[in-house]
XYZ file of C-alpha atoms in Angstrom:
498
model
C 22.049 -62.428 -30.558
C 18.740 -62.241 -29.086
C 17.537 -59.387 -27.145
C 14.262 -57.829 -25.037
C 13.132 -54.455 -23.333
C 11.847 -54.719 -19.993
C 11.465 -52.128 -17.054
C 12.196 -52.953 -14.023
C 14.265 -52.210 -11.074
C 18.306 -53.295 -11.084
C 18.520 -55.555 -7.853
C 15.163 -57.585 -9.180
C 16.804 -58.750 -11.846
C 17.536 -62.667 -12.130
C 20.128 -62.711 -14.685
C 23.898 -63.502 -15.292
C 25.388 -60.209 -15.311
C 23.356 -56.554 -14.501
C 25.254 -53.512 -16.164
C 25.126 -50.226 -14.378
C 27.164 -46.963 -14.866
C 29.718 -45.051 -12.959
C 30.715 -41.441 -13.995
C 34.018 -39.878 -13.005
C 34.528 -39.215 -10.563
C 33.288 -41.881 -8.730
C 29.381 -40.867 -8.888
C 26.892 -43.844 -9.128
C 24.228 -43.744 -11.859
C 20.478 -43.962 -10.464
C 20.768 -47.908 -11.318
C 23.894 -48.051 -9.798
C 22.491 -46.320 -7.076
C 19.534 -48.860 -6.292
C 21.890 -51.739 -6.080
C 24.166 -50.129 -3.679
C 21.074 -49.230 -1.499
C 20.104 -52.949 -1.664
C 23.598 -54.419 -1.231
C 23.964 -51.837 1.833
C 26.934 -49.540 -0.300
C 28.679 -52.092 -1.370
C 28.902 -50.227 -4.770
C 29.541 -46.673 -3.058
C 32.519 -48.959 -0.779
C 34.443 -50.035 -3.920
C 34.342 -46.618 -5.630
C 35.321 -45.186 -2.525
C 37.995 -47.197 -1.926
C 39.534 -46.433 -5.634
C 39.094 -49.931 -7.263
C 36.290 -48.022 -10.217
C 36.597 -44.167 -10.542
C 34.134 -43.669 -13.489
C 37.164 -43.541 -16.350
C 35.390 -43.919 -19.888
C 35.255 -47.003 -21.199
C 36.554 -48.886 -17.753
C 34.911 -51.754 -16.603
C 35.138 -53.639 -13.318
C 33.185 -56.684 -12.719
C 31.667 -57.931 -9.086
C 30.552 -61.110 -7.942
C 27.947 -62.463 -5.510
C 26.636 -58.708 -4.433
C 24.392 -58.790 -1.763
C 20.533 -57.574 -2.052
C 20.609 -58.751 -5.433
C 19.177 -61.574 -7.016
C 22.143 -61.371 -10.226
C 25.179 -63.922 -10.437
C 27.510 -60.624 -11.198
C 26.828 -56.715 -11.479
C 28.997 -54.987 -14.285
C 30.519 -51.550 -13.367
C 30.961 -49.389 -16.632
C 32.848 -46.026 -16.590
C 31.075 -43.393 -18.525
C 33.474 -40.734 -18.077
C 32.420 -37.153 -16.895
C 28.938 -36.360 -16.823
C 28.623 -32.896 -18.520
C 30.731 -34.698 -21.699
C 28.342 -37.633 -21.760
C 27.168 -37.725 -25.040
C 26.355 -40.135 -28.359
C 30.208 -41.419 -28.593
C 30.961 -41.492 -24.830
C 27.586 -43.770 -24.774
C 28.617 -45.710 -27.702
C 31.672 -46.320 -26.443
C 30.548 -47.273 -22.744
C 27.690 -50.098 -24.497
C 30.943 -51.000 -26.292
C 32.608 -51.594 -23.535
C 29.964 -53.340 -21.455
C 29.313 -55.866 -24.372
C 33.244 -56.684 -24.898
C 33.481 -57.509 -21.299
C 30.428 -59.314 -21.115
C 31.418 -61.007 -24.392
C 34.853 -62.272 -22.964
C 33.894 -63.332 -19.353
C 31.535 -65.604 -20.008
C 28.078 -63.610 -19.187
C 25.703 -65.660 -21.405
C 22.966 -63.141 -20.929
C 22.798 -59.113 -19.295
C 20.774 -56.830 -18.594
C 21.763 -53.466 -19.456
C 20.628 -50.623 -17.171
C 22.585 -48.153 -19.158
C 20.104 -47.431 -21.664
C 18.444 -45.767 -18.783
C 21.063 -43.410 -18.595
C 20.277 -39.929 -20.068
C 22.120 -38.818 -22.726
C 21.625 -34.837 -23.982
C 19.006 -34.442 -26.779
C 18.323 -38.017 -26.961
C 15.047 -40.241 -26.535
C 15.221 -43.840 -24.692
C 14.711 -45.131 -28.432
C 17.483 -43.795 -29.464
C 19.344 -45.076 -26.925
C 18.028 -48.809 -27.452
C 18.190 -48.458 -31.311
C 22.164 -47.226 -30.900
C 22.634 -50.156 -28.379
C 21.303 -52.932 -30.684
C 23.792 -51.833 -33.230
C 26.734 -51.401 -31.205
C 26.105 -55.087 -29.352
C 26.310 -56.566 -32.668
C 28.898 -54.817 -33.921
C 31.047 -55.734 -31.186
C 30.780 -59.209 -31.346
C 31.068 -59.463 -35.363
C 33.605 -61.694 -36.104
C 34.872 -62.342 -39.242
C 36.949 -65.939 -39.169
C 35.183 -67.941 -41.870
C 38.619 -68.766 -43.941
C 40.257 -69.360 -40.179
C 40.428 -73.376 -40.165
C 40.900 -73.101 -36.146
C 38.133 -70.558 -34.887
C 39.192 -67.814 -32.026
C 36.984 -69.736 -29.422
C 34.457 -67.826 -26.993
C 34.147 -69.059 -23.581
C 30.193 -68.883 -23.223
C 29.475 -65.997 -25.980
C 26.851 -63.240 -25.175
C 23.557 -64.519 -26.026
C 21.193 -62.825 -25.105
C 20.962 -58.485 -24.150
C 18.098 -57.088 -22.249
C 17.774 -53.361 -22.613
C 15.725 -51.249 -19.582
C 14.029 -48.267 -20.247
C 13.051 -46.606 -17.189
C 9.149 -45.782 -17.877
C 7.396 -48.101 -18.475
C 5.389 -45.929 -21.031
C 8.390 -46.222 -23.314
C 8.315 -49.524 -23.748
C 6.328 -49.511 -27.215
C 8.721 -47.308 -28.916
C 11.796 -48.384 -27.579
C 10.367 -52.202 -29.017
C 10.152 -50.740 -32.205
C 13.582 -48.995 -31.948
C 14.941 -52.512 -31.174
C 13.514 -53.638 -34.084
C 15.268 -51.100 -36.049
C 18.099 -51.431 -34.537
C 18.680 -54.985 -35.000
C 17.595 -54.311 -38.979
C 20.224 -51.972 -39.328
C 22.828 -54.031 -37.419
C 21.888 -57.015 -40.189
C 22.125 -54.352 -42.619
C 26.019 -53.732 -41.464
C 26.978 -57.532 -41.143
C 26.065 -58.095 -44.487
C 27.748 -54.764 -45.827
C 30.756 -56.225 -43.471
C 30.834 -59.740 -44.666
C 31.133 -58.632 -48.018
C 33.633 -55.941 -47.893
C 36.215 -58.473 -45.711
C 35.459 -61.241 -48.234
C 39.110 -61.647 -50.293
C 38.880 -60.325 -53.782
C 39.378 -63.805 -55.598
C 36.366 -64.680 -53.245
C 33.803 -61.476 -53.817
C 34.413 -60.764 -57.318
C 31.646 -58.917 -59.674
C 29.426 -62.192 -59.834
C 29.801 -63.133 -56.706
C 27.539 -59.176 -55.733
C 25.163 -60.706 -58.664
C 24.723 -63.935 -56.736
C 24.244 -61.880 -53.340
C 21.767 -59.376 -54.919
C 20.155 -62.446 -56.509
C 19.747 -63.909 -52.668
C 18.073 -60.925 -51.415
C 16.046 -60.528 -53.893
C 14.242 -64.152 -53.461
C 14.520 -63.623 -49.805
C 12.363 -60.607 -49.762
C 10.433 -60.892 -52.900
C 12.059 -57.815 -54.339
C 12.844 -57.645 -57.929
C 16.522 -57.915 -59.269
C 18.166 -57.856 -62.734
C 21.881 -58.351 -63.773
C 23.043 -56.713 -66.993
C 25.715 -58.150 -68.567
C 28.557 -56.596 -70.716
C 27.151 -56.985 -74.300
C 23.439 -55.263 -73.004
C 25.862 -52.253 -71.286
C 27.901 -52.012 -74.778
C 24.209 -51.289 -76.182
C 23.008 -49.062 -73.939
C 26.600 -47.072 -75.003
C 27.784 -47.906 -71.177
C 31.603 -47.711 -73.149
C 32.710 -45.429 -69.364
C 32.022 -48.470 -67.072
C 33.350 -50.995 -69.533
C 36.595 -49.090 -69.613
C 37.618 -49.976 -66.473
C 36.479 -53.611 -67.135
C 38.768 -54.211 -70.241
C 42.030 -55.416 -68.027
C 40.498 -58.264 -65.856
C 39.220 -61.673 -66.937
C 36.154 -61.292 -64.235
C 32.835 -59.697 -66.301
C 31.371 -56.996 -64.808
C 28.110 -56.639 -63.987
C 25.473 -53.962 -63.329
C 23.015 -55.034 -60.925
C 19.914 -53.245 -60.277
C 17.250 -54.153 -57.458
C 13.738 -52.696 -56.826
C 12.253 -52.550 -53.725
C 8.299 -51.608 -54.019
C 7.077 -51.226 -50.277
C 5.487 -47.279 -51.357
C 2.823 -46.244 -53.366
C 2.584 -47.338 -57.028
C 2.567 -44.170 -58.105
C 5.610 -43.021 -55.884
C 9.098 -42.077 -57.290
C 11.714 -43.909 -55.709
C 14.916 -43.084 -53.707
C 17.710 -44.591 -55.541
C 21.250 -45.710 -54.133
C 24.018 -46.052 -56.344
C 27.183 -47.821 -55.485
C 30.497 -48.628 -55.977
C 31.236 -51.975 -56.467
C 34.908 -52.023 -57.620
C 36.032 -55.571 -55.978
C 39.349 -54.925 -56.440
C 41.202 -52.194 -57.613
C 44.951 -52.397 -58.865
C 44.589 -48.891 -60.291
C 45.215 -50.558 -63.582
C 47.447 -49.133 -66.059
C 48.372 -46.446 -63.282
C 49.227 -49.079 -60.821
C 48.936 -48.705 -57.115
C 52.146 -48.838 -54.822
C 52.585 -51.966 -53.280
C 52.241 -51.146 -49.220
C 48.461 -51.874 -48.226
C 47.156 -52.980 -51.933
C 45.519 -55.799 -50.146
C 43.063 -53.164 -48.385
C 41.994 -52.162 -51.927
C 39.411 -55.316 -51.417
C 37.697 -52.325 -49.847
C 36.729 -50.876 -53.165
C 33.460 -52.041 -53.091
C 32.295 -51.113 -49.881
C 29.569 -48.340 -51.549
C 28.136 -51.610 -53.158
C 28.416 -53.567 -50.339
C 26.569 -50.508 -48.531
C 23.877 -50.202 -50.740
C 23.200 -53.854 -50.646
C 23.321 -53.795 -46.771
C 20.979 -51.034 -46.505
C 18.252 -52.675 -48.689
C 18.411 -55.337 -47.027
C 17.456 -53.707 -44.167
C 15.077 -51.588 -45.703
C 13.365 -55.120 -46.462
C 13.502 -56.492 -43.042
C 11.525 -53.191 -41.862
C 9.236 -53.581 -44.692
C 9.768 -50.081 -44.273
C 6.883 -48.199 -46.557
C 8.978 -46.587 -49.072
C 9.887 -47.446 -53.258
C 13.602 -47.878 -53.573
C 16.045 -48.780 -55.849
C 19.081 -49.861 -55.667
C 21.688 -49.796 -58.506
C 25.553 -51.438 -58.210
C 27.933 -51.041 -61.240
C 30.650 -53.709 -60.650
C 33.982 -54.561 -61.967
C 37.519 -55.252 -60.970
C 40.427 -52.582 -62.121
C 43.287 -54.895 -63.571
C 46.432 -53.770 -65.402
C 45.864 -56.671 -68.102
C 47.103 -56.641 -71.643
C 43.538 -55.153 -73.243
C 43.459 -52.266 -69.981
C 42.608 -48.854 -70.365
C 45.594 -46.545 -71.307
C 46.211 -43.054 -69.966
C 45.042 -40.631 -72.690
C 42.345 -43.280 -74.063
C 39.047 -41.409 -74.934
C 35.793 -43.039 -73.771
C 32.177 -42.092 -74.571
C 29.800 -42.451 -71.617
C 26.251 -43.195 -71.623
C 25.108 -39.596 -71.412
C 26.988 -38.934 -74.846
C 30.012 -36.630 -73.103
C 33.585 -37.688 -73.537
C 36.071 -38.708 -71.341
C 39.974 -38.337 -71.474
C 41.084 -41.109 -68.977
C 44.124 -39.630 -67.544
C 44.761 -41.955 -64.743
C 43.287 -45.445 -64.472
C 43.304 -45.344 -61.165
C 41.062 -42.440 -61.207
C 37.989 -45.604 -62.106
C 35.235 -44.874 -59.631
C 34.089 -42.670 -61.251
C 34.068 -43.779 -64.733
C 31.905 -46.724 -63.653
C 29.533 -44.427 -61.392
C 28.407 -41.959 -64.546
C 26.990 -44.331 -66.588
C 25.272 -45.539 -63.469
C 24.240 -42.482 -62.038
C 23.256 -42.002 -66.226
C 21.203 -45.204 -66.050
C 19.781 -44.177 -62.972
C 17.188 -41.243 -64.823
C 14.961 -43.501 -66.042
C 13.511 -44.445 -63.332
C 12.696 -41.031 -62.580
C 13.687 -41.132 -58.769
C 12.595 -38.760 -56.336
C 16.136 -38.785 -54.969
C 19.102 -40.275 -56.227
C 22.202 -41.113 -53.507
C 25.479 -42.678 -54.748
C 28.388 -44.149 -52.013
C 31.564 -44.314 -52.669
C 35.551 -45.045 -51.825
C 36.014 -42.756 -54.539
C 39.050 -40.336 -53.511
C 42.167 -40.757 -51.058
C 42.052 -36.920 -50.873
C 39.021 -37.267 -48.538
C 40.889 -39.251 -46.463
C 43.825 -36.159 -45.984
C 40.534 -33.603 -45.912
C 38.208 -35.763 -43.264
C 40.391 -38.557 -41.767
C 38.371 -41.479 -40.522
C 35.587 -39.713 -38.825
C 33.350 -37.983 -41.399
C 32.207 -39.153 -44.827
C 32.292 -36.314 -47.227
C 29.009 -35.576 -48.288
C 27.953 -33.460 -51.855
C 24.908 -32.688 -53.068
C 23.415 -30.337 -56.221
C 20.203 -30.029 -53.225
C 20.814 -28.067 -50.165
C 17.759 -29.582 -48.520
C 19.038 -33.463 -49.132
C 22.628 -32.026 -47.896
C 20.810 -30.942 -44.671
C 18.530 -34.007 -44.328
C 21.552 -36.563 -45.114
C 23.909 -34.428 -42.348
C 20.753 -34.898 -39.500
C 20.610 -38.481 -40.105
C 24.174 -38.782 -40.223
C 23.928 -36.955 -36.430
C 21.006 -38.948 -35.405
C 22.940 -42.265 -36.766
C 26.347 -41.421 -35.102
C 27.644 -41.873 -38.085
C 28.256 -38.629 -39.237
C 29.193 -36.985 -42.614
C 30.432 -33.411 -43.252
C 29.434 -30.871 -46.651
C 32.046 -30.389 -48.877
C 31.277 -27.797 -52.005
C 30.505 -27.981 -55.390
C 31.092 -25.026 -57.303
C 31.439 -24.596 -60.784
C 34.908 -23.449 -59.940
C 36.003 -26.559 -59.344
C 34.744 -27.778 -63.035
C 37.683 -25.352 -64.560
C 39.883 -28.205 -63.009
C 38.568 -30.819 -65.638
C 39.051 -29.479 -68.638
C 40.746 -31.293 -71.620
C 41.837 -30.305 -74.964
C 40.707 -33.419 -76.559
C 37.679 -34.817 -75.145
C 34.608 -33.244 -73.047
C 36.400 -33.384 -70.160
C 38.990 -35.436 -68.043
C 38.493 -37.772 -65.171
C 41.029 -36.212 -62.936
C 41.434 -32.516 -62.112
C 45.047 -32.217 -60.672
C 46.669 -32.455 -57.446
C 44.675 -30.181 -55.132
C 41.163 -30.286 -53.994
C 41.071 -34.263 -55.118
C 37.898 -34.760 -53.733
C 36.064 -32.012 -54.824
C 36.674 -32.375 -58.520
C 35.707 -35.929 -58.777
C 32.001 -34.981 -57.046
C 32.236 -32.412 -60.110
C 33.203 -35.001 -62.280
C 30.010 -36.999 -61.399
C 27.709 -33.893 -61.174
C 27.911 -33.790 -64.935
C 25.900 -36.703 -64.975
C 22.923 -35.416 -62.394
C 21.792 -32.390 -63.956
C 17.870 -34.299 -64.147
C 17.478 -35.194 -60.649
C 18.196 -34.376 -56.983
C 21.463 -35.973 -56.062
C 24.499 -36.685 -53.384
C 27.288 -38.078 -53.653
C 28.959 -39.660 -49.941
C 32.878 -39.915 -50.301
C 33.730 -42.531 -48.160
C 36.716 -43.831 -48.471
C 38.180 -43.114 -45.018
C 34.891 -44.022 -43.027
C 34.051 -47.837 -44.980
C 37.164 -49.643 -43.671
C 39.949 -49.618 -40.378
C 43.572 -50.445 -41.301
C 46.147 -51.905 -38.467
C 45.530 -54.057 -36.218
C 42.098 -54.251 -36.380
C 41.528 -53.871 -39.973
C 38.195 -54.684 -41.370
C 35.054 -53.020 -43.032
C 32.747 -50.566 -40.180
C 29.668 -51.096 -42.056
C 29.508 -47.455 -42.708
C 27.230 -45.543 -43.598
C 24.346 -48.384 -43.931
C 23.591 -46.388 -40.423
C 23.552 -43.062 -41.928
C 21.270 -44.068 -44.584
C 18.886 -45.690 -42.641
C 18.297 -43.346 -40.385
C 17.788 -40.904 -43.686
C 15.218 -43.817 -45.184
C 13.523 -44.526 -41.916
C 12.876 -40.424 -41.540
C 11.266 -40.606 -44.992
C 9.600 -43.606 -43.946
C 7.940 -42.011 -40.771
C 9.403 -44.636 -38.589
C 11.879 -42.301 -36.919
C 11.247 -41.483 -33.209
């Protein structure tokens, strides 16, 4: 989609569709306000009269109003004022986008980036709009042989700051917003792929792709190199499928030389049977989603790349598929993991994070600065956080606090879980240095532990999520979560954010 900031006044605008805001109940914005002066209260006539009250996320569309020079003006409920806030304007550009989508406006221009919402700057607001436009008309049909057709699809979004002072920074927002949106298609794309589709080459071939698209250096280690660097964790999990795994590993050098790099680990399980301990039939097909850290990762360098933001990072993706073949990992095998500790595997399905500690092991020698992994790691985050928060853990109160802002300033927010050595009583064995699962309770808590044992050199977090990456029902399909979270945490250590 292409889009533009302008400022300007509503009933000037010569455009398909002009998007104002009404809040509940029944109170104009100051957009909405201008074109019902100009049209003589046409506007303030039809919320009188009932036909738009302000309801979030209601939408009522006019034609041919007078005193404008617009083929249609686009009513959007915001709700009530006091509650207006990031979601309830998330949800209204949702809204506004959808409806513009599916009546046939080719082009808009919104007016409700204009609209104040608390604590945040009209760069915000355009950066949050980009995102959610494209989000809203992702579409994911490529295996469809008969498309869902479009009559006349959105092409075009012009955003309206009200000062014309603003317009520099709420360009560059744009900019950044539209990164990040590319960021979350791509994260998207790959996550909804099919399994026998997006397998462990297929992340090599797409890490391969950015790599000579942005000039950023890229290396795929294959299973024999990870049996010598003693990677015998990762290759566990590998033994039961027929697909090799691969470790792929991707440096982006926009920083100084001298300047240690952030470093993103992620999960790139493409499909997860549990193995051994197999999975219960009922919504196995969703376990596609088991590489959505890796498909994050991926997603966020890639956007780091299109900002040619000026910061070193790295990104590293352990892959594999989880298969209960004839040479699979057995509950009570013994592994030894890169760092030298053992591992008594008592559930296969408990995989994630036997592929993540030789990573996150691997990871040390490139001395990072900071070192982030994402994964779908534990159902139990789902019962503790639902599908709002990510669970966030960290061995650094200052990246826990700097990770939670961004996750606030991205809308896509995460919430602290702890990581006390308490916890590490839970993973005891009596045959090898520990186990990979601690129990029933407190699921996701011990597997963070679990992979703290393998972060002691550097600053780390760990971002559980498995109940944030992916929607089940009716409109199942990946969120592109948290490539927003992240790069609002990059762009901060960037000096980009405003």
């Amino acid at each position: 989609m292409e889009f533009s900031i302008k400022s300007g006044s509503p009933e000037k605008q010569r455009s398909a569709c002009v998007v104002v805001g009404v809040f509940e109940p029944r109170k104009l914005t100051l957009a909405a306000e201008l074109i019902d002066n100009a049209a003589r209260s046409h506007l303030s006539d039809i919320v009188r009269r009932g036909d738009m009250e302000g309801k979030a996320g209601s939408t009522l569309l006019l034609h041919n109003v007078p005193g404008t020079l617009c083929d249609r003006v686009l009513l959007v409920g915001l709700g009530k004022e006091k509650e207006f806030g990031d979601r309830e304007y998330c949800d209204a550009v949702r809204s506004a986008v959808r409806t513009l989508n599916e009546t046939g406006s080719f082009d808009g221009t919104v007016f409700l980036t204009e609209t104040n919402v608390r604590k945040r700057s009209a760069a915000w607001r355009v950066r949050q709009a980009a995102i959610v436009a494209e989000q809203t008309v992702y579409r994911f049909d490529q295996f469809k042989s008969k498309k869902d057709k479009v009559r006349r699809p959105l092409r075009k979004l012009t955003f309206v700051v009200d000062r014309r002072n603003e317009l520099a920074a709420a360009e560059q927002a744009l900019s950044e917003g539209q990164a990040i949106a590319e960021g979350m298609a791509l994260a998207m794309d790959l996550a909804n792929l099919p399994g026998n589709v997006c397998t462990p080459g297929h992340l090599a071939e797409t890490a391969l792709k950015i790599a000579a698209d942005h000039k950023i250096d890229c290396q795929v280690i294959e299973r024999d190199e990870m049996a010598a660097l003693g990677m015998h964790s990762l290759l566990s999990v590998a033994k039961g499928s027929h697909q090799d795994p691969k470790l792929i590993v991707l440096q982006y050098k926009g920083g100084k030389g001298d300047e240690k790099p952030v470093l993103l680990v992620g999960k790139g399980v493409t499909f997860d049977t549990g193995g051994i301990s197999l999975k219960p039939a009922p919504e196995m097909d969703e376990m596609k989603y088991d590489m959505c850290g890796a498909a994050t990762v991926l997603g966020t360098l890639k956007a780091t790349a299109l900002l040619k933001l000026p910061i070193n990072l790295t990104v590293v993706v352990p892959s594999t598929e989880n298969m209960p073949g004839g040479g699979a990992s057995r509950p009570g095998d013994i592994v030894t993991s890169m760092s030298g500790q053992t591992i008594e595997i008592l559930n296969t399905d408990a995989e994630g994070r036997l592929i993540l500690c030789d990573a996150l092991t691997y990871a040390a020698r490139f001395e990072p600065d900071t070192v982030i992994d994402v994964a779908t790691l534990t159902g139990a985050c789902v019962i503790a956080l639902g599908h709002v928060a990510s669970g966030l853990f960290a061995n650094n109160d200052a990246l826990a606090r700097e990770l939670l802002n961004a996750g606030d300033e991205a809308h896509d927010r995460a919430w602290q879980m702890p990581l006390w050595n308490d916890y590490q009583e839970l993973l005891k064995s009596p045959f090898a240095d520990m186990a990979n699962i601690g129990g029933r309770w407190g699921g996701s808590i011990t597997a963070a532990c679990f992979l703290a044992r393998f972060t002691k050199k550097y600053v780390w977090a760990h971002l559980d999520i498995a109940g944030t990456a992916w929607k089940s029902g009716a409109d199942k399909g990946a969120t592109g979560r948290p490539v927003p979270l992240l790069m609002h945490y990059l762009l901060k250590r960037g000096g980009k954010l405003r």
